[in-house]
């Protein structure tokens, strides 16, 4: 029984809301989601590692959504985006007059995230001088604002992320070993997109749908050579690069055809597929393959809807539109779809 099924019904959130933005069903992604299921209810500190653009924030949000803190705040901070002299104030807050320019009191991210989850992205960029204070709040759950002697107690679940090799930084004296071990309670390594290339078609269709809706355009055809090139590309920028290139392709599209946004040099020597030549055919083939793989189960944590990153009702509508019926049936009204129990979402 998975961690989702162990939660009390009053604390449950629908599977679609937990993993709705995590698209794909490759073994590499499934292994990550299994780790998320295991650690999320335990309230332990998690260190997410992976290349830039692999979706570390989405994993952090999934951990929060599955945890008992899901009804509380999810607060995020990119440590690399804050000037070093202001980072301590961002984390712990300051009192009025604590330093030049501190004209009002400021509440730090740890206080804002009290009883919830704090996601520290690019944690490897935290300067050495500030690391002892971060270690203290993780161990003792207490801190002081800048310019104050008053100690504040806080209950925060920390999820940290980095694309840097913290073990090498520890060896070079650039990161405290005690802080590293405190962060590395439960490490999750995200695979690069090139290690889960079978997820590329689903991601392409996902982003095509998003940008078509946003731009008021319509894509009816994805040439097989375009999809093959996208699936064979190395994706050094991972999912973020794919998203940006699909946005470009939708902008440049004419007559409902998605152009290949990759440089010409990356599209040479690609073996073209002999299947699905239209967006409709590609979508139909993907849904059929997923349904067959899960025994035609639509809903639930292990159903086709979850595997495709769709809501159950959305998948059924797509099946009806694409003329997909369970073998032996002529319509989807002739059967009550098999479904594993789905939890009710929390009230808003």
XYZ file of C-alpha atoms in Angstrom:
348
model
C 0.000 0.000 0.000
C 1.432 3.406 -0.997
C 1.784 6.406 1.244
C -1.190 8.048 -0.456
C -3.503 5.246 0.667
C -2.284 5.434 4.275
C -3.426 9.022 4.786
C -6.643 9.604 6.698
C -9.491 10.707 4.441
C -9.763 14.086 6.186
C -6.136 14.856 5.273
C -6.215 13.639 1.686
C -5.832 15.636 -1.477
C -6.679 14.202 -4.883
C -3.852 12.423 -6.680
C -4.280 14.788 -9.618
C -3.596 17.824 -7.422
C -0.455 16.224 -5.973
C 1.283 15.222 -9.182
C -0.649 17.231 -11.778
C 2.432 18.954 -13.253
C 4.735 15.912 -13.231
C 4.277 14.597 -16.747
C 5.492 11.174 -17.864
C 5.562 7.530 -16.859
C 9.173 6.541 -17.532
C 10.852 4.188 -15.048
C 13.233 6.998 -14.046
C 10.374 9.334 -13.116
C 8.369 6.567 -11.441
C 11.354 5.797 -9.195
C 11.500 9.440 -8.084
C 7.768 9.566 -7.366
C 8.050 6.406 -5.286
C 10.693 8.138 -3.156
C 8.407 11.164 -2.823
C 5.584 8.928 -1.612
C 7.832 7.379 1.019
C 9.371 10.510 2.515
C 6.568 13.062 2.280
C 4.512 11.873 5.296
C 7.623 11.537 7.499
C 8.354 15.276 7.926
C 12.098 14.671 7.379
C 14.414 17.135 5.672
C 14.798 16.388 1.951
C 17.679 17.358 -0.347
C 16.702 17.384 -4.032
C 19.660 17.244 -6.397
C 19.685 17.464 -10.152
C 20.658 19.516 -13.144
C 19.122 22.910 -13.830
C 15.638 22.638 -15.328
C 14.783 19.130 -14.102
C 11.789 20.238 -12.030
C 13.123 20.417 -8.478
C 10.463 22.876 -7.349
C 7.677 20.626 -8.670
C 9.056 17.744 -6.607
C 9.246 19.988 -3.541
C 5.607 21.004 -4.037
C 4.594 17.369 -4.427
C 6.301 16.530 -1.139
C 4.407 19.362 0.551
C 1.071 18.347 -1.010
C 1.360 14.769 0.229
C 2.512 15.714 3.720
C 0.385 16.514 6.756
C 1.350 20.172 6.193
C -0.490 20.369 2.869
C -3.057 22.801 4.241
C -0.319 25.161 5.420
C 2.036 27.546 3.626
C 4.513 26.458 0.974
C 7.206 29.154 1.016
C 10.085 29.222 -1.463
C 13.339 31.146 -1.685
C 16.030 31.010 -4.358
C 19.214 31.548 -2.371
C 21.203 32.409 -5.502
C 18.821 35.258 -6.409
C 19.281 37.205 -3.153
C 22.323 39.444 -2.542
C 24.542 37.877 0.122
C 24.191 40.817 2.511
C 20.386 40.518 2.397
C 20.034 36.743 2.521
C 20.133 36.528 6.329
C 17.298 39.047 6.566
C 15.295 37.133 3.939
C 15.644 33.918 5.929
C 15.279 35.151 9.498
C 13.878 38.678 9.291
C 15.085 41.862 10.973
C 13.972 44.535 13.397
C 13.573 48.203 12.544
C 16.967 49.881 12.588
C 18.925 46.614 12.520
C 21.047 47.988 9.657
C 21.130 50.904 7.269
C 17.920 50.878 5.272
C 15.950 48.732 7.738
C 13.181 51.298 8.213
C 10.551 48.733 9.235
C 10.415 45.317 10.862
C 10.585 42.407 8.414
C 9.366 38.849 8.908
C 11.726 36.216 7.457
C 10.824 33.183 5.380
C 11.199 30.781 8.307
C 8.514 32.634 10.262
C 6.238 32.854 7.232
C 6.592 29.085 6.706
C 5.836 28.212 10.357
C 3.794 24.964 10.492
C 4.334 24.632 6.746
C 7.145 23.844 4.278
C 10.112 26.012 3.316
C 11.756 25.273 -0.031
C 15.310 26.601 -0.294
C 16.463 26.409 -3.891
C 20.168 26.660 -4.752
C 21.069 25.988 -1.111
C 24.704 25.558 -2.152
C 24.890 29.336 -2.644
C 24.355 30.099 1.051
C 27.601 31.771 2.269
C 29.749 30.019 4.859
C 29.175 32.744 7.426
C 25.404 32.193 7.376
C 25.479 28.402 7.393
C 25.815 28.002 11.212
C 22.593 29.970 11.715
C 20.777 27.754 9.214
C 22.160 24.665 10.949
C 20.925 25.949 14.296
C 17.351 26.542 13.129
C 17.253 23.048 11.620
C 18.540 21.394 14.785
C 17.060 23.562 17.540
C 14.076 25.044 15.664
C 14.880 28.499 16.976
C 16.516 31.713 15.747
C 16.723 35.455 16.319
C 15.863 38.190 13.875
C 18.662 40.569 12.915
C 18.873 43.314 15.515
C 16.945 41.368 18.163
C 17.929 39.246 21.156
C 14.512 37.579 21.340
C 14.518 33.902 20.382
C 11.707 32.701 18.123
C 10.533 29.098 18.031
C 9.505 27.742 14.651
C 8.133 24.475 13.243
C 9.158 24.223 9.595
C 9.681 21.269 7.275
C 12.680 22.058 5.071
C 13.090 20.885 1.492
C 16.366 22.040 -0.070
C 17.572 21.788 -3.653
C 20.795 22.313 -5.549
C 22.420 21.622 -8.898
C 25.877 21.755 -7.311
C 27.924 18.879 -5.896
C 27.800 19.602 -2.173
C 30.213 16.767 -1.326
C 32.886 18.421 -3.473
C 32.087 21.770 -1.875
C 32.560 20.205 1.566
C 35.975 18.842 0.504
C 37.002 22.280 -0.747
C 35.853 23.934 2.479
C 33.069 25.845 0.714
C 30.200 24.144 2.560
C 29.999 23.002 6.185
C 30.008 19.235 6.549
C 27.630 19.307 9.540
C 25.081 21.329 7.564
C 25.453 19.016 4.583
C 24.704 15.942 6.698
C 21.738 17.730 8.285
C 20.310 18.585 4.856
C 21.080 15.198 3.338
C 18.702 13.208 5.559
C 16.729 11.976 2.544
C 18.372 12.711 -0.828
C 16.372 12.598 -4.049
C 18.291 12.678 -7.333
C 16.258 13.922 -10.296
C 17.187 12.364 -13.641
C 18.013 14.659 -16.565
C 15.513 14.657 -19.413
C 17.938 12.716 -21.637
C 17.600 9.808 -19.153
C 13.816 9.748 -19.574
C 13.483 10.427 -23.306
C 10.325 8.283 -23.482
C 8.553 11.092 -21.589
C 9.352 13.695 -24.268
C 6.232 13.118 -26.465
C 3.902 13.533 -23.477
C 5.779 16.665 -22.370
C 5.653 18.088 -25.899
C 1.875 17.633 -26.102
C 1.467 19.038 -22.594
C 3.328 22.245 -23.445
C 1.713 22.512 -26.892
C -1.697 22.465 -25.209
C -0.642 25.073 -22.636
C 0.814 27.531 -25.149
C -1.945 27.065 -27.721
C -4.488 27.943 -25.054
C -2.411 30.890 -23.879
C -1.797 32.279 -27.375
C -5.147 31.423 -28.919
C -3.507 29.223 -31.555
C -4.248 25.687 -32.702
C -1.811 22.879 -33.507
C -3.326 20.016 -35.488
C -0.220 18.311 -36.804
C 3.215 17.426 -35.419
C 5.405 16.056 -38.227
C 6.950 12.693 -37.274
C 10.434 14.014 -38.005
C 9.843 16.863 -35.543
C 8.741 14.547 -32.734
C 11.610 12.172 -33.473
C 14.139 15.020 -33.375
C 12.737 16.276 -30.080
C 12.869 12.777 -28.587
C 16.475 12.258 -29.731
C 17.835 15.619 -28.587
C 20.148 15.642 -25.541
C 18.310 18.518 -23.763
C 21.192 20.144 -21.839
C 18.655 22.576 -20.362
C 16.240 19.735 -19.506
C 12.491 20.348 -19.168
C 12.877 24.117 -18.930
C 14.639 24.132 -22.309
C 11.934 21.905 -23.801
C 9.213 24.215 -22.490
C 10.880 27.295 -23.942
C 11.472 25.670 -27.336
C 7.866 24.488 -27.582
C 6.710 28.017 -26.786
C 8.906 29.254 -29.637
C 7.567 26.571 -31.979
C 3.937 27.466 -31.233
C 4.705 31.148 -31.909
C 6.286 30.241 -35.261
C 3.617 27.717 -36.268
C 1.577 28.196 -39.437
C -1.523 26.349 -40.686
C -1.743 24.264 -37.502
C 1.648 22.559 -38.007
C 4.257 22.557 -35.238
C 7.682 23.411 -36.697
C 10.908 21.910 -35.426
C 12.442 24.516 -33.072
C 15.799 22.729 -32.804
C 18.907 23.899 -34.676
C 19.343 22.071 -37.991
C 22.588 20.435 -36.845
C 20.786 18.559 -34.067
C 18.222 17.061 -36.434
C 20.547 15.094 -38.707
C 20.783 11.305 -38.834
C 17.473 10.780 -37.055
C 15.469 7.637 -37.797
C 11.880 8.622 -38.476
C 9.042 6.724 -36.790
C 6.467 4.969 -38.922
C 3.565 5.607 -36.554
C 1.373 8.584 -35.556
C 1.732 11.520 -37.960
C -0.794 13.985 -36.486
C -1.194 15.470 -33.037
C -4.534 13.652 -32.737
C -2.939 10.325 -33.717
C 0.005 10.906 -31.355
C -2.312 11.682 -28.474
C -4.528 8.691 -29.264
C -1.542 6.329 -29.419
C -0.139 7.637 -26.138
C -3.477 7.219 -24.324
C -4.034 3.737 -25.765
C -0.573 2.559 -24.779
C -1.016 3.881 -21.251
C -4.470 2.299 -20.869
C -3.165 -1.067 -22.005
C -0.200 -0.802 -19.637
C -2.456 -0.259 -16.596
C -5.155 -2.749 -17.569
C -7.629 -0.047 -18.639
C -7.876 1.414 -15.143
C -8.759 5.103 -15.523
C -8.582 6.692 -12.060
C -6.662 6.275 -8.856
C -3.023 6.590 -7.978
C -1.964 3.895 -10.465
C -4.531 4.593 -13.172
C -4.025 5.963 -16.668
C -5.123 9.496 -15.740
C -2.403 9.803 -13.098
C 0.210 8.310 -15.428
C -0.669 10.873 -18.100
C -0.822 13.786 -15.666
C -4.543 14.335 -16.331
C -7.694 14.502 -14.246
C -9.884 11.404 -14.543
C -12.774 13.338 -16.114
C -10.403 15.020 -18.571
C -9.041 11.662 -19.720
C -12.537 10.225 -20.220
C -13.502 13.269 -22.326
C -10.363 12.837 -24.427
C -11.144 9.136 -24.912
C -14.640 9.928 -26.102
C -13.349 12.618 -28.460
C -10.685 10.290 -29.869
C -13.009 7.298 -30.153
C -11.147 5.177 -27.619
C -13.265 2.391 -26.125
C -12.368 -0.592 -24.036
C -12.016 -3.684 -26.299
C -15.409 -5.278 -26.943
C -17.421 -2.105 -26.268
C -18.913 0.398 -28.682
C -19.128 3.350 -26.302
C -17.836 4.478 -22.955
C -21.367 4.575 -21.572
C -21.532 0.764 -21.611
C -19.082 0.313 -18.759
C -18.303 1.662 -15.331
C -14.592 2.238 -15.616
C -12.478 0.234 -13.155
C -10.906 2.646 -10.750
C -8.883 2.356 -7.592
C -10.310 4.419 -4.711
C -9.630 8.136 -5.080
C -9.494 10.384 -2.009
C -11.706 13.444 -1.801
C -9.906 16.793 -2.077
C -9.661 18.993 0.957
C -12.240 21.792 1.137
C -10.992 25.118 -0.134
